[in-house]
Amino acid sequence: MKLWSMPSSGNSYKVRLLLALLGRGCQVVDVEESSDALREAQAKGALPFGKAPVLVLDDGRVLPESNAILCWLGEGTRFWPQDRFARAEMLAWMFWEQNQHEGVIAVRGALNFYPSRADQATPERMADLLTRGHALLSIMETRLAARNWLAGDAVSLADICLYAYTHTAGSRGGFDMARFPTVTAWLDRVAALPGHVAIDA
């Protein structure tokens, strides 16, 4: 398989993380933000939606979108709940990640992290994202207060999915993670999984 991956992106990282946790090999092609490699990949149509990650299967089929890739790789593994309700819970958290969490937590981090986006980081926008992000992290804090994992009784794709941008929420986004001790403990549990790799690995 081949993975078109943006090294600094949480969406690409979550796929690399799952591959590492599963011990699966994959050719990784880096297409970093604002790079010639990204523009070339876009120009030749390698990225169907214009962005990474994109997984190219051994038979040549092309699969975009990080969470779709997670589902394809994760089905039938220990990260795919056998219980029907737990599986639906997992998917609910994954939908929430893209619909709510990513558009706030990741966006604030990106405005801080990428020089090309600095002009978009107005004080008003950053303050709004900070308030909304803390509210989203509070939802995770409540969920994890009495459980180790987001869906069911074991680690699932939901945890890998939400770990990607949450674990850099403090360092990149400037969110006050001290307010969320159960989220921080959950981050530590994910980081302790055998095979875990860092975002810049």
Tab-separated table of C-alpha atoms in Angstrom:
chain	number	residue	atom	x	y	z
A	1	MET	CA	0.000	0.000	0.000
A	2	LYS	CA	0.990	3.631	-0.426
A	3	LEU	CA	-0.057	6.489	1.840
A	4	TRP	CA	-0.011	10.091	0.700
A	5	SER	CA	0.576	11.795	4.039
A	6	MET	CA	1.042	15.339	5.337
A	7	PRO	CA	3.598	14.849	8.148
A	8	SER	CA	2.363	17.707	10.342
A	9	SER	CA	-1.356	16.943	9.924
A	10	GLY	CA	-3.332	15.138	12.592
A	11	ASN	CA	-5.576	13.605	9.944
A	12	SER	CA	-2.573	11.989	8.261
A	13	TYR	CA	-1.007	11.128	11.596
A	14	LYS	CA	-4.003	9.114	12.780
A	15	VAL	CA	-3.564	6.799	9.769
A	16	ARG	CA	0.188	6.428	10.343
A	17	LEU	CA	-0.520	5.746	14.026
A	18	LEU	CA	-3.020	2.986	13.274
A	19	LEU	CA	-0.644	1.389	10.762
A	20	ALA	CA	2.084	1.419	13.440
A	21	LEU	CA	-0.216	-0.031	16.118
A	22	LEU	CA	-1.220	-2.794	13.699
A	23	GLY	CA	2.378	-3.431	12.655
A	24	ARG	CA	1.462	-2.977	8.988
A	25	GLY	CA	3.984	-1.760	6.457
A	26	CYS	CA	3.136	0.996	4.006
A	27	GLN	CA	5.055	3.225	1.614
A	28	VAL	CA	4.596	6.773	2.897
A	29	VAL	CA	4.850	9.696	0.486
A	30	ASP	CA	5.156	13.047	2.279
A	31	VAL	CA	3.147	15.960	0.900
A	32	GLU	CA	3.644	18.684	3.467
A	33	GLU	CA	1.620	21.866	3.719
A	34	SER	CA	2.530	24.423	1.001
A	35	SER	CA	5.179	22.106	-0.463
A	36	ASP	CA	5.981	21.418	-4.110
A	37	ALA	CA	5.259	17.740	-3.415
A	38	LEU	CA	1.703	18.594	-2.355
A	39	ARG	CA	1.107	20.776	-5.384
A	40	GLU	CA	2.481	18.078	-7.689
A	41	ALA	CA	0.283	15.396	-6.109
A	42	GLN	CA	-2.756	17.634	-6.499
A	43	ALA	CA	-1.863	18.461	-10.106
A	44	LYS	CA	-1.599	14.828	-11.151
A	45	GLY	CA	-4.851	13.870	-9.428
A	46	ALA	CA	-3.321	11.651	-6.742
A	47	LEU	CA	-5.482	13.287	-4.052
A	48	PRO	CA	-9.165	12.909	-5.068
A	49	PHE	CA	-10.376	15.605	-2.644
A	50	GLY	CA	-7.241	17.717	-3.029
A	51	LYS	CA	-5.789	16.845	0.359
A	52	ALA	CA	-3.973	14.149	2.318
A	53	PRO	CA	-4.267	11.502	3.592
A	54	VAL	CA	-5.030	9.190	0.717
A	55	LEU	CA	-4.417	5.441	0.877
A	56	VAL	CA	-3.659	3.565	-2.327
A	57	LEU	CA	-4.472	-0.127	-1.873
A	58	ASP	CA	-2.375	-2.953	-3.275
A	59	ASP	CA	-4.884	-3.419	-6.105
A	60	GLY	CA	-4.667	0.253	-7.076
A	61	ARG	CA	-7.958	1.426	-5.580
A	62	VAL	CA	-7.743	4.852	-3.951
A	63	LEU	CA	-9.304	5.724	-0.594
A	64	PRO	CA	-9.351	9.338	0.670
A	65	GLU	CA	-10.508	10.757	4.020
A	66	SER	CA	-8.738	9.850	7.252
A	67	ASN	CA	-11.638	8.268	9.111
A	68	ALA	CA	-12.703	6.191	6.114
A	69	ILE	CA	-9.131	4.920	5.920
A	70	LEU	CA	-9.189	4.110	9.638
A	71	CYS	CA	-12.351	2.044	9.165
A	72	TRP	CA	-10.901	0.172	6.198
A	73	LEU	CA	-7.679	-0.644	8.037
A	74	GLY	CA	-9.285	-1.267	11.410
A	75	GLU	CA	-12.196	-3.549	10.540
A	76	GLY	CA	-11.575	-7.010	11.934
A	77	THR	CA	-8.802	-5.835	14.280
A	78	ARG	CA	-8.894	-5.244	18.040
A	79	PHE	CA	-9.726	-1.600	17.334
A	80	TRP	CA	-13.078	-2.568	15.766
A	81	PRO	CA	-15.677	-3.398	18.473
A	82	GLN	CA	-17.549	-6.666	18.048
A	83	ASP	CA	-20.563	-5.368	19.957
A	84	ARG	CA	-22.966	-3.600	17.617
A	85	PHE	CA	-23.754	-0.728	19.981
A	86	ALA	CA	-20.102	-0.154	20.879
A	87	ARG	CA	-19.321	-0.058	17.169
A	88	ALA	CA	-22.025	2.560	16.620
A	89	GLU	CA	-20.654	4.553	19.573
A	90	MET	CA	-17.212	4.431	17.978
A	91	LEU	CA	-18.580	5.769	14.713
A	92	ALA	CA	-20.522	8.494	16.534
A	93	TRP	CA	-17.306	9.778	18.110
A	94	MET	CA	-15.534	9.613	14.759
A	95	PHE	CA	-18.310	11.615	13.093
A	96	TRP	CA	-18.165	14.125	15.984
A	97	GLU	CA	-14.413	14.434	15.550
A	98	GLN	CA	-14.738	15.597	11.951
A	99	ASN	CA	-17.965	17.577	12.406
A	100	GLN	CA	-17.140	19.397	15.663
A	101	HIS	CA	-13.710	18.729	17.157
A	102	GLU	CA	-11.466	19.010	14.088
A	103	GLY	CA	-12.987	22.280	12.924
A	104	VAL	CA	-12.087	23.957	16.217
A	105	ILE	CA	-9.191	22.148	17.934
A	106	ALA	CA	-7.255	21.458	14.729
A	107	VAL	CA	-8.056	24.809	13.162
A	108	ARG	CA	-6.759	26.804	16.145
A	109	GLY	CA	-3.634	24.662	16.153
A	110	ALA	CA	-3.140	25.202	12.426
A	111	LEU	CA	-3.535	28.973	12.724
A	112	ASN	CA	-0.760	28.942	15.327
A	113	PHE	CA	1.441	26.349	13.620
A	114	TYR	CA	1.481	27.185	9.901
A	115	PRO	CA	3.065	30.535	8.937
A	116	SER	CA	0.938	30.585	5.777
A	117	ARG	CA	-2.199	30.892	7.925
A	118	ALA	CA	-0.987	33.489	10.397
A	119	ASP	CA	-2.945	36.275	8.712
A	120	GLN	CA	-6.168	34.388	9.474
A	121	ALA	CA	-5.444	34.248	13.207
A	122	THR	CA	-7.267	37.402	14.248
A	123	PRO	CA	-7.612	37.957	18.006
A	124	GLU	CA	-11.386	37.604	17.772
A	125	ARG	CA	-11.216	34.333	15.870
A	126	MET	CA	-8.578	32.853	18.157
A	127	ALA	CA	-10.562	33.792	21.260
A	128	ASP	CA	-13.712	32.244	19.826
A	129	LEU	CA	-11.889	29.037	18.919
A	130	LEU	CA	-10.353	28.871	22.401
A	131	THR	CA	-13.751	29.131	24.092
A	132	ARG	CA	-15.356	26.600	21.749
A	133	GLY	CA	-12.402	24.228	22.030
A	134	HIS	CA	-12.509	24.191	25.817
A	135	ALA	CA	-16.221	23.347	25.599
A	136	LEU	CA	-15.473	20.436	23.252
A	137	LEU	CA	-12.687	19.159	25.488
A	138	SER	CA	-15.156	19.335	28.394
A	139	ILE	CA	-17.408	16.901	26.514
A	140	MET	CA	-14.505	14.459	26.280
A	141	GLU	CA	-13.621	15.079	29.943
A	142	THR	CA	-17.159	14.149	30.996
A	143	ARG	CA	-17.186	11.053	28.807
A	144	LEU	CA	-13.842	9.793	30.119
A	145	ALA	CA	-14.513	10.587	33.784
A	146	ALA	CA	-15.744	7.057	34.527
A	147	ARG	CA	-14.232	5.043	31.669
A	148	ASN	CA	-10.870	4.399	30.076
A	149	TRP	CA	-11.931	4.592	26.422
A	150	LEU	CA	-14.427	6.561	24.367
A	151	ALA	CA	-16.527	3.689	22.993
A	152	GLY	CA	-17.289	0.370	24.656
A	153	ASP	CA	-14.898	-1.140	27.166
A	154	ALA	CA	-11.724	-1.251	25.063
A	155	VAL	CA	-9.597	0.958	22.872
A	156	SER	CA	-11.126	1.525	19.452
A	157	LEU	CA	-10.704	3.597	16.311
A	158	ALA	CA	-12.530	6.411	18.117
A	159	ASP	CA	-9.603	6.778	20.505
A	160	ILE	CA	-7.033	6.791	17.715
A	161	CYS	CA	-9.141	9.231	15.725
A	162	LEU	CA	-9.551	11.757	18.541
A	163	TYR	CA	-6.046	11.328	19.924
A	164	ALA	CA	-4.528	12.840	16.778
A	165	TYR	CA	-5.570	16.446	17.320
A	166	THR	CA	-6.265	16.282	21.061
A	167	HIS	CA	-2.699	15.347	21.988
A	168	THR	CA	-1.404	18.558	20.364
A	169	ALA	CA	-4.256	20.750	21.602
A	170	GLY	CA	-2.057	22.264	24.294
A	171	SER	CA	1.238	22.566	22.421
A	172	ARG	CA	-0.199	23.792	19.120
A	173	GLY	CA	-3.590	25.177	19.996
A	174	GLY	CA	-2.793	26.770	23.329
A	175	PHE	CA	-5.680	25.052	25.087
A	176	ASP	CA	-5.406	24.730	28.866
A	177	MET	CA	-5.092	20.962	29.196
A	178	ALA	CA	-4.639	21.220	32.972
A	179	ARG	CA	-8.401	21.737	33.077
A	180	PHE	CA	-8.928	18.248	31.647
A	181	PRO	CA	-7.126	15.649	33.810
A	182	THR	CA	-9.151	12.666	32.596
A	183	VAL	CA	-8.487	13.615	28.975
A	184	THR	CA	-4.788	13.899	29.817
A	185	ALA	CA	-4.826	10.457	31.460
A	186	TRP	CA	-6.558	9.051	28.362
A	187	LEU	CA	-3.886	10.604	26.146
A	188	ASP	CA	-1.278	8.824	28.248
A	189	ARG	CA	-3.095	5.507	27.809
A	190	VAL	CA	-3.127	5.889	24.032
A	191	ALA	CA	0.548	6.892	24.019
A	192	ALA	CA	1.358	3.739	26.014
A	193	LEU	CA	-0.162	1.392	23.408
A	194	PRO	CA	2.463	-0.970	21.938
A	195	GLY	CA	3.664	0.360	18.600
A	196	HIS	CA	2.723	3.993	19.295
A	197	VAL	CA	4.633	6.519	17.174
A	198	ALA	CA	4.920	10.287	17.549
A	199	ILE	CA	3.305	12.661	15.083
A	200	ASP	CA	6.636	13.586	13.499
A	201	ALA	CA	7.827	9.962	13.210
